[in-house]
Coordinates of C-alpha atoms in Angstrom, one line a residue:
Chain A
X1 CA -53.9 -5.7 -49.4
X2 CA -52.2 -1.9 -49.6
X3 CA -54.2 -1.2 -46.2
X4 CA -52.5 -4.2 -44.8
X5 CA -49.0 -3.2 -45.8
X6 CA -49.3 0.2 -45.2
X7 CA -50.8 -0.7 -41.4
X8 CA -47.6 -2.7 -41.3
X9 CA -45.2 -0.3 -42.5
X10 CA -46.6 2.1 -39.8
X11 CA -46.5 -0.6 -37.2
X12 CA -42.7 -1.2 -37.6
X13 CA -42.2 2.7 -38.2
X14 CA -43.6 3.2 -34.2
X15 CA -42.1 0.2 -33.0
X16 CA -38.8 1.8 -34.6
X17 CA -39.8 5.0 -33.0
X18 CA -40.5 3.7 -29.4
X19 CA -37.2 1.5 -29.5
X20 CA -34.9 4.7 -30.4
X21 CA -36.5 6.9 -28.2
X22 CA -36.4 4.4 -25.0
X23 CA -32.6 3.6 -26.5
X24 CA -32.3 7.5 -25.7
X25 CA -34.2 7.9 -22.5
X26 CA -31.5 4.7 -21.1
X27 CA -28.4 6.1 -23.2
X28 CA -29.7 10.4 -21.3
X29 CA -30.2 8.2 -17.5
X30 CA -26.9 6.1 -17.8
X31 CA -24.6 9.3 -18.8
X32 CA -26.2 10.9 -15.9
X33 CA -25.9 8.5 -13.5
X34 CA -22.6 8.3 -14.7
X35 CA -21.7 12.0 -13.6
X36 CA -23.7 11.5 -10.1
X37 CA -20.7 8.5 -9.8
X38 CA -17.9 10.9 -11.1
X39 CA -19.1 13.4 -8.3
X40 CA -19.6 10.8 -5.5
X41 CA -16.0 9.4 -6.6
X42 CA -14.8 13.1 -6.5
X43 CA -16.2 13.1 -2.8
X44 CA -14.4 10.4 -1.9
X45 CA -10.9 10.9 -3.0
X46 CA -11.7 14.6 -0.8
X47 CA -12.4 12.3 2.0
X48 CA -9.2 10.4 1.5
X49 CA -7.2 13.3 1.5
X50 CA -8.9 14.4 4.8
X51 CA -8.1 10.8 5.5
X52 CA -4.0 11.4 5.2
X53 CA -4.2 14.5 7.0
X54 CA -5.7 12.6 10.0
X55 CA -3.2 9.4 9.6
X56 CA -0.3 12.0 9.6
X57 CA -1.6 13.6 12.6
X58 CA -2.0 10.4 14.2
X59 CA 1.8 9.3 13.4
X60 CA 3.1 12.3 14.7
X61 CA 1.0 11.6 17.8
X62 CA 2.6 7.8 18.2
X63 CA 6.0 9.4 17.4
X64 CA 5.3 11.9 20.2
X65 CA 4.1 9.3 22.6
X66 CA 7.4 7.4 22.2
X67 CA 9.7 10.0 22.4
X68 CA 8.0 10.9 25.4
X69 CA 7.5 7.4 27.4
X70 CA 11.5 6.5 26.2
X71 CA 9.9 3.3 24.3
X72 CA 11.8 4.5 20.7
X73 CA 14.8 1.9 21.5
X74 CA 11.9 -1.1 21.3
X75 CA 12.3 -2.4 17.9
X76 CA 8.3 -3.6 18.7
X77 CA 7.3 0.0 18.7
X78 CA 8.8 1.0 15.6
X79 CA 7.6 -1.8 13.5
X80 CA 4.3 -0.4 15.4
X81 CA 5.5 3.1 13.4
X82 CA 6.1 1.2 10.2
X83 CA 2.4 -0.1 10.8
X84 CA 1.3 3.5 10.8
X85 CA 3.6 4.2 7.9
X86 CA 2.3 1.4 5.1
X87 CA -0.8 2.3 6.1
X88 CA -0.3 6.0 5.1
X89 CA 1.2 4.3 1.7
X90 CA -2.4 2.2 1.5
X91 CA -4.3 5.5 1.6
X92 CA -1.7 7.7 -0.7
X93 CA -2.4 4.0 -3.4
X94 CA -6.2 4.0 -3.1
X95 CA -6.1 7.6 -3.7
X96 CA -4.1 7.7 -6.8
X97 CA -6.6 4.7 -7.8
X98 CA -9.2 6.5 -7.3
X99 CA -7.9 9.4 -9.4
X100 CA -7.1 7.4 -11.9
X101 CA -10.5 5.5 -12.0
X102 CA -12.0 9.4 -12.2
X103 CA -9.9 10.1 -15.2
X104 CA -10.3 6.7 -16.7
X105 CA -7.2 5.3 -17.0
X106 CA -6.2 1.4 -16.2
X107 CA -6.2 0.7 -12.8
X108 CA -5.6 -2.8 -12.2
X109 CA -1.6 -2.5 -11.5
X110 CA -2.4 -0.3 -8.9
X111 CA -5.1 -2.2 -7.3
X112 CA -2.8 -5.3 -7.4
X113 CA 0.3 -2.7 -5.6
X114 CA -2.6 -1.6 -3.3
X115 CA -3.4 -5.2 -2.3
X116 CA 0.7 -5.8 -2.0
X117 CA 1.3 -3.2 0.7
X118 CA -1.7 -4.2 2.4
X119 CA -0.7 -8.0 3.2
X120 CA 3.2 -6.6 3.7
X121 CA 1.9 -4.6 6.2
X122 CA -0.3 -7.7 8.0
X123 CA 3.4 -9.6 7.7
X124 CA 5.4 -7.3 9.4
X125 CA 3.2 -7.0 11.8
X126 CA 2.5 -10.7 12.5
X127 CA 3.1 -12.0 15.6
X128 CA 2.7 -15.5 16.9
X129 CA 2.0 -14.6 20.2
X130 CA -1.3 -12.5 18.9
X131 CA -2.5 -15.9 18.7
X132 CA -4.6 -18.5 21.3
X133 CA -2.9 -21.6 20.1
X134 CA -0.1 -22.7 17.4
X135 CA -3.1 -24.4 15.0
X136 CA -4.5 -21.1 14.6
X137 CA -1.4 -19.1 14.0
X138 CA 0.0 -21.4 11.4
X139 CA -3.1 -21.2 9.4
X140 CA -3.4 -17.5 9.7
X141 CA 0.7 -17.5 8.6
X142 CA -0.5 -20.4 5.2
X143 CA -3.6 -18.4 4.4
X144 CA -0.8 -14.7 4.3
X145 CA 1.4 -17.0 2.5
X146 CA -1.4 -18.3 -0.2
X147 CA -2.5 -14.9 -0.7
X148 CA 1.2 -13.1 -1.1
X149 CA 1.4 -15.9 -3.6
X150 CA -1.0 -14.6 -5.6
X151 CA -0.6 -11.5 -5.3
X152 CA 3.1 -11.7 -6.8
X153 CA 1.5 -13.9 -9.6
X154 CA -0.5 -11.5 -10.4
X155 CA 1.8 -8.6 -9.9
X156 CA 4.2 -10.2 -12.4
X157 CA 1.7 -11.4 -14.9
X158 CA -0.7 -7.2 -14.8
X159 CA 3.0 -5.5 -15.0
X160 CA 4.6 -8.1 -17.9
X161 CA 1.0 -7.6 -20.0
X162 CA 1.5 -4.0 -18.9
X163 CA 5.0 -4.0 -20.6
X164 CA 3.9 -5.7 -23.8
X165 CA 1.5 -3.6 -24.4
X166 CA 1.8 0.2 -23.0
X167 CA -1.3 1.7 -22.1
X168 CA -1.9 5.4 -20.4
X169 CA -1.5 4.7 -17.1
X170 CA -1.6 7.3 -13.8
X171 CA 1.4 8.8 -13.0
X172 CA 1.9 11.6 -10.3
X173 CA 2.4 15.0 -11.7
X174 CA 1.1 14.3 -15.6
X175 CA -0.8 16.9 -16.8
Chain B
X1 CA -16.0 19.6 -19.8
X2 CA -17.2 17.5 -16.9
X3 CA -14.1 14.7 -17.1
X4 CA -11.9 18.0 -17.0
X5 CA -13.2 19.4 -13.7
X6 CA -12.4 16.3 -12.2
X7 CA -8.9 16.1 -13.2
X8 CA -8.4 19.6 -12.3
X9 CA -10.2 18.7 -8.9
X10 CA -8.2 15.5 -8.3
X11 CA -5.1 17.5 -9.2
X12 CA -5.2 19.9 -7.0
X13 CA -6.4 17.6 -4.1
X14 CA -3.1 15.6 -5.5
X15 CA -1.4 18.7 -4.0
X16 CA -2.4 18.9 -1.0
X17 CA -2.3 15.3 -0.8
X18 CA 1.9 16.0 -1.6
X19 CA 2.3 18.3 1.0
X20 CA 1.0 16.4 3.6
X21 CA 3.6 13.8 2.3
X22 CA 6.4 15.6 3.0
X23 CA 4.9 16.6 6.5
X24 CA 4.7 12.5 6.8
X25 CA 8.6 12.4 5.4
X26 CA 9.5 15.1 7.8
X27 CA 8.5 12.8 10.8
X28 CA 10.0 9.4 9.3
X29 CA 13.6 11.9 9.2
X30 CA 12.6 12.4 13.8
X31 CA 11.8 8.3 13.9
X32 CA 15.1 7.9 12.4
X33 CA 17.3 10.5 14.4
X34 CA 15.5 9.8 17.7
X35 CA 15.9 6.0 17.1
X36 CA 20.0 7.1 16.5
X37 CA 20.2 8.8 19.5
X38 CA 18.4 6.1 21.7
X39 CA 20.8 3.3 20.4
X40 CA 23.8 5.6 20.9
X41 CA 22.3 5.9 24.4
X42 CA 21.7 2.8 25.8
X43 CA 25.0 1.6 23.9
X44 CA 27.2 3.9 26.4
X45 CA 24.7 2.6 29.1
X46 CA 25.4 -1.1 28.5
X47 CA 29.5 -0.3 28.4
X48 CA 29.5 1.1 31.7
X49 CA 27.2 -1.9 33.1
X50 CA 28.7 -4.3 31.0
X51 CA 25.4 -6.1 29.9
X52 CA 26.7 -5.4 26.4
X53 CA 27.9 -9.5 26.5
X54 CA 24.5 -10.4 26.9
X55 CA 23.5 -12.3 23.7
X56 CA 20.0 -10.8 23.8
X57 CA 21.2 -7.2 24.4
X58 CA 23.4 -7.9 20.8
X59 CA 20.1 -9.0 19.5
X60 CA 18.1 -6.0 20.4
X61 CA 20.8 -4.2 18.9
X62 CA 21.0 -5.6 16.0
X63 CA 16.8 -5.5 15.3
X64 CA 17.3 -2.0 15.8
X65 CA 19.8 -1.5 13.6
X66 CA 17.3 -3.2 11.5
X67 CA 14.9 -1.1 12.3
X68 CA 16.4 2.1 11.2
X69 CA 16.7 0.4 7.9
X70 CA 13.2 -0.2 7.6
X71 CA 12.7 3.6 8.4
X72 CA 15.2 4.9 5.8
X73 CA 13.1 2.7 3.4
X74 CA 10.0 4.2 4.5
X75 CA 11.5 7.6 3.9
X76 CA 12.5 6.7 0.6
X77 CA 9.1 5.2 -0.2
X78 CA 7.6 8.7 0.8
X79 CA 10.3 10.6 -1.4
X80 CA 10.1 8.0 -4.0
X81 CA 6.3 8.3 -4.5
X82 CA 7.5 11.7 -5.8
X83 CA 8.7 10.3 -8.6
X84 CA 6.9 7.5 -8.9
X85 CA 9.7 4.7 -9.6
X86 CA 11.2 1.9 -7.6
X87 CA 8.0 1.8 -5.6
X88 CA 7.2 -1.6 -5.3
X89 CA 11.0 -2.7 -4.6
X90 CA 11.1 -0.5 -1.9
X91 CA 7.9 -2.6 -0.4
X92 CA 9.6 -5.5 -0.7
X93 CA 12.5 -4.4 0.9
X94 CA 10.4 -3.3 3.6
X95 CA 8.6 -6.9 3.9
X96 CA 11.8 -8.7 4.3
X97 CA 13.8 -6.5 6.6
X98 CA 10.3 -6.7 8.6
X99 CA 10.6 -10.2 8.5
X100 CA 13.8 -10.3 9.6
X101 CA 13.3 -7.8 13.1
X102 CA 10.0 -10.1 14.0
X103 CA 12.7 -13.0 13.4
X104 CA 15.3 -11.6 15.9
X105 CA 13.0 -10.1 18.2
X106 CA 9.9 -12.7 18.6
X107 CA 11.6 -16.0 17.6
X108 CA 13.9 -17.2 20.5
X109 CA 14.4 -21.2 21.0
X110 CA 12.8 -22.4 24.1
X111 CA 11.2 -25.2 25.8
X112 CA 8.8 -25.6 23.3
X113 CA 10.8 -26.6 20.7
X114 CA 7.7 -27.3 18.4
X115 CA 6.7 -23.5 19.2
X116 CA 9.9 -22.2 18.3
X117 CA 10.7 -24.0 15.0
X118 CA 6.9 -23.2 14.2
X119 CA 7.7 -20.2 14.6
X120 CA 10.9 -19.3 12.6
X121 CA 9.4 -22.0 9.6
X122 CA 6.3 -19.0 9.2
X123 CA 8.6 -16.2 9.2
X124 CA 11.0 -17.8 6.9
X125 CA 8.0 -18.2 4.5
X126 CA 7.1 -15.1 4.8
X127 CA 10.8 -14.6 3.8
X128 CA 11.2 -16.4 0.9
X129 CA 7.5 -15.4 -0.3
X130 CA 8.7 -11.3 -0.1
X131 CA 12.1 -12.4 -1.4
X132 CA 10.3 -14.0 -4.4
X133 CA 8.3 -10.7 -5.0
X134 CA 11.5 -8.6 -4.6
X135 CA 13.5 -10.8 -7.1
X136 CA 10.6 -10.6 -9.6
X137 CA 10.3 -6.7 -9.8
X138 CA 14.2 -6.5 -9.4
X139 CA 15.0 -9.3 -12.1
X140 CA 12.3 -8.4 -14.6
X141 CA 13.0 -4.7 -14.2
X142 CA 8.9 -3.6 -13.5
X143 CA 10.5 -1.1 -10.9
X144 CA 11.2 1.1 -13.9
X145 CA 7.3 1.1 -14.8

């Protein structure tokens, strides 16, 4: 009888054992996979940054292109600039979210404002001409609408949440 | 110790990331005075061969006129990211004065009068949709966030 309760005791004293120490063999592997995700995150806000450089470069390029061929009067060509422009705004957004993702701070407001600039810029850039027949373009123009919808929904509902209860949030500049 | 070199990292890349922001303000302040110059242009060009009372060439002005507000907005966006407020109202302004140039400039009534009303019906969606976002963070104050 004390044999069997003592072989049990020992039982459940391993099992014990073999649970913690596999808890801490996951718990060791998940913090560092954690930190090889920091790192590759790390990479790519350095690649975004290389990123802007390049979409700067490429603006003053198209700026020097239409100063050069006269087309700067075309109100086409500068809503082409302004194309150019939100796009530089979509890269400076995803970078800040991926900053603040590194330093783990909320970043649901700025994926929504991310997701914003990206559809303004499909709208003011939508043309129905880009088109092969009406059908087409005035589903492309419902499905920009449905999703602006939602977006602003969602805008309004992250930033009122946001305003009821203040979290840490990025901002340019803190230290 | 790890969580801290990344935010010094990502702060310093922030940097560089800023300066390459004024570099991209700098060249929305050229857009904005070559676009001045090249209305002021072809205005004294129209006088002298009176085209100026074509109702397109009052058009084309005006989506110009249009345009450079959509590049002062830009500009202010890039400034404004700076500081970090009034972003989103600024987009929004950008959407609908947007809207409004592909309005003037692609939207013209023709033979196709089902193309044409098609036509201004999406943009004024578009319109209303943007006008509904820039009422929402104007009326509710989230541009202060």
């Amino acid at each position: 009888m004390t044999e069997d309760s003592e072989s049990k005791e020992t039982y459940e004293k391993l099992t014990k054992d073999v649970s913690r120490s596999r808890h801490g063999l996951e718990a060791t592997l998940a913090k560092k996979m954690e930190r090889i995700m920091d790192y590759l995150q790390l990479v790519v806000v350095f690649i975004l940054v290389i990123l802007f450089g390049i979409a700067v470069f490429d603006l003053g390029v198209e700026l020097y292109r239409l100063i050069i061929t006269g087309q700067f009067y075309d109100p086409i060509s500068l809503i082409g600039i302004l194309e150019t422009a939100l796009l530089l705004f979509l890269i400076v957004e995803v970078f800040r979210t991926s900053v603040a993702h590194l330093e783990g701070l909320k970043v649901l407001p700025l994926v929504v404002d991310v997701a914003i600039i990206g559809i303004v810029r499909s709208i003011i850039t939508f043309r129905l001409s880009d088109f092969q027949s009406m059908n087409e373009a005035v589903l492309a123009s419902l499905a920009y609408a449905i999703i602006l919808s939602v977006l602003i929904a969602s805008f309004f509902i992250v930033h009122r949440q946001q305003r009821k209860a203040p979290e840490k949030h990025y901002r340019k500049g803190d230290d | 110790m790890g969580s801290e070199l990344y935010r010094d990292i990502s702060r310093k890349l922030d940097k560089y990331e800023n300066f390459l922001e004024l570099i991209f303000a700098g060249l929305l302040v050229i857009s904005f005075v070559m676009v001045v110059i090249a209305i002021i242009t072809d205005l004294l060009n129209f006088s002298n061969t009176a085209k100026f009372y074509s109702s397109r060439a009052v058009v084309v002005f005006m989506a110009s006129f249009l345009s450079l507000k959509l590049l002062g907005d830009a500009f202010n966006l890039s400034v404004i990211n700076f500081t970090e407020r009034k972003r989103m109202r600024t987009i929004f302004t950008i959407a609908m004065v947007g809207t409004m140039t592909n309005i003037l400039v692609n939207t013209r009534l023709s033979e196709n009068i089902f193309g044409s009303i098609t036509g201004i019906s999406t943009y004024a969606l578009f319109l209303i949709l943007t006008g509904t976002g820039f009422f929402i963070v104007d009326r509710y104050g989230f541009s202060d966030l």
